Amino acid sequence: MVMNGLKFEARAHLARCFGSVGETTVPSNNIPFRKLLKDEAKRLRVLSERKENGDDTPCSDRWELTVGIEVHAQLNADRKLFSRAATSLSAEANSHASVFDLALPGSQPIFQKGAIIPAIRAALAFDCNVITKSRFDRKHYFYPDQPAGYQITQFYEPFASGGGITLYEHDGIAVEDGKSVLVGLKQIQLEQDTAKTIHQAPSTSLLDFNRVSHPLIEIITLPQIHHPRTAAACVKKIQSILQAVSAVTTGMEMGGLRADVNVSVRPQEVQDDSSESYTYGGIKGLGQRTEIKNLSSFKAVEDAIIAERDRQIRVLEAGGKVEGETRGWSLGSTETTRLRGKEGEVDYRYMPDPDLPPLIIDPKLIEHISKTLPKLPDTSIDELVSSLGLTLKDAKTLTSIDDGARLDYFDEVLEALNRRYPDAESITHAKIVANWLVLHELGGLLSTSERPFSENEVAPTSMASIIGNLIEGCITGRTAKQLLITAFDGDCRDINTIITEENLALEALPPEKYLELAQKLIRDNEKMVKQIKAKGHHKKLNWFVGQMMRQGEGKIEASKAEATLKEILGLE
């Protein structure tokens, strides 16, 4: 009886949680439990195949998804927003907490001016209107990570409004969005971060107040995104723009950026003035939204939206009603989970902060920051492709990895080569530098050693010297790779010194030596020679070139070896 009861409860749970693809079904109690599990596995497999094929939208002809995003980013500032305590991500727990951070009685907030510089950079990067006079508000809620019982933010009068983000195909948007999509911004506001909560099983939670009052900006988009993939691309691009203008120091991978997503679905034929519709950010006719909090990766953003969209569609198609609520998402989950009912303005009891005066920004400061703003990722990509001849893939990689450090390194190496060869065009060297940095050599060494780019030991001048010697024919490609490994492992000697002391310089061999090596290889590998001649397997010729270079101990040039082999074999 107990076992039968357990099976019944398991069936009931599956019936409540799962249905067939695109619809909600309630399995009969007569269906074996093993079959229920198999059916659910099949449902998940079909959904996965749909997603891989770019069709991850159930009932797409009847329902429209709408997403708005709120991105919380820790600003690049030395001090906290309302105290003189230092900002730190790695210091000992509770070692940087002032009396105000702990909300001790009588403590007062003191605005730290340094936080406004990276905030303005971020606002200008998104083409926002920076408002010269803004105010701070108190957002009331009770939670252990907020000791004051309220968070200081800018709900009513933020320092920046408007603006937007243009997403392109190379940003990874959904195919349905075409070549590009513009996502408008409602506002950007300054606010303080909360404490870091560390949970210890089974029932202990520890609080680190180092993070309290760390300066944040909250970037709020308009609900203009209609595909999960585009939402993830939007968050990723927001991060890359913030990093490009030095508004932040870390991204999602280090906990410096978090995203909340507001998700709603509505029938395709819904009218904007329908009594069943809602208005968010001035956009009418939307469905009831739910908010998914604290998403900490781009994959989590996409997967959580897909799960919540599917859940809402199942609820609506079963005749139910979507409730406005806050939901959570765990990595690897297939469903979002209810956390609490969604709070509104009334629940938070927003009020002007009586302890803080208005924030006044000098227009001259805004003008100065605007003139000195670093290049944005889209500008860098366009220059790399149109001016330097890189492929879009290489340009995108350069601008998107290592928080922009790889692109800075690329610029330094290219500048050193341009000084070495002032009469050559930059485009001549750019492809070589990108190849060595991005696709193969240095990137491969970093991946193999599992070292971050910040631990790269190869100075830009050393990389330029290696490439320069290769261009001039002073060393072979094999020797160049050997030199790179030597420098990567920490050898601080000048590259030319290493070449001299290790006797690595290319000594021009007479044609007779090339002929001798080629003829021996051809005699020893008659079968491969027949395949090359009779069947046109010309790619096998590269194997012979590699063998000649290996036997030549760094003295063989690939181009001469290939020319010799083609001449002997009678190939054009």
Coordinates of C-alpha atoms in Angstrom, one line a residue, residues 297 299-300 303 329-333:
S297 CA 25.3 33.7 -16.7
K299 CA 23.1 30.7 -20.6
A300 CA 21.0 31.1 -17.5
D303 CA 17.3 29.0 -20.4
W329 CA 16.1 29.7 -11.5
S330 CA 18.8 27.2 -10.7
L331 CA 21.5 26.2 -13.2
G332 CA 20.5 22.9 -14.9
S333 CA 16.8 23.3 -14.1

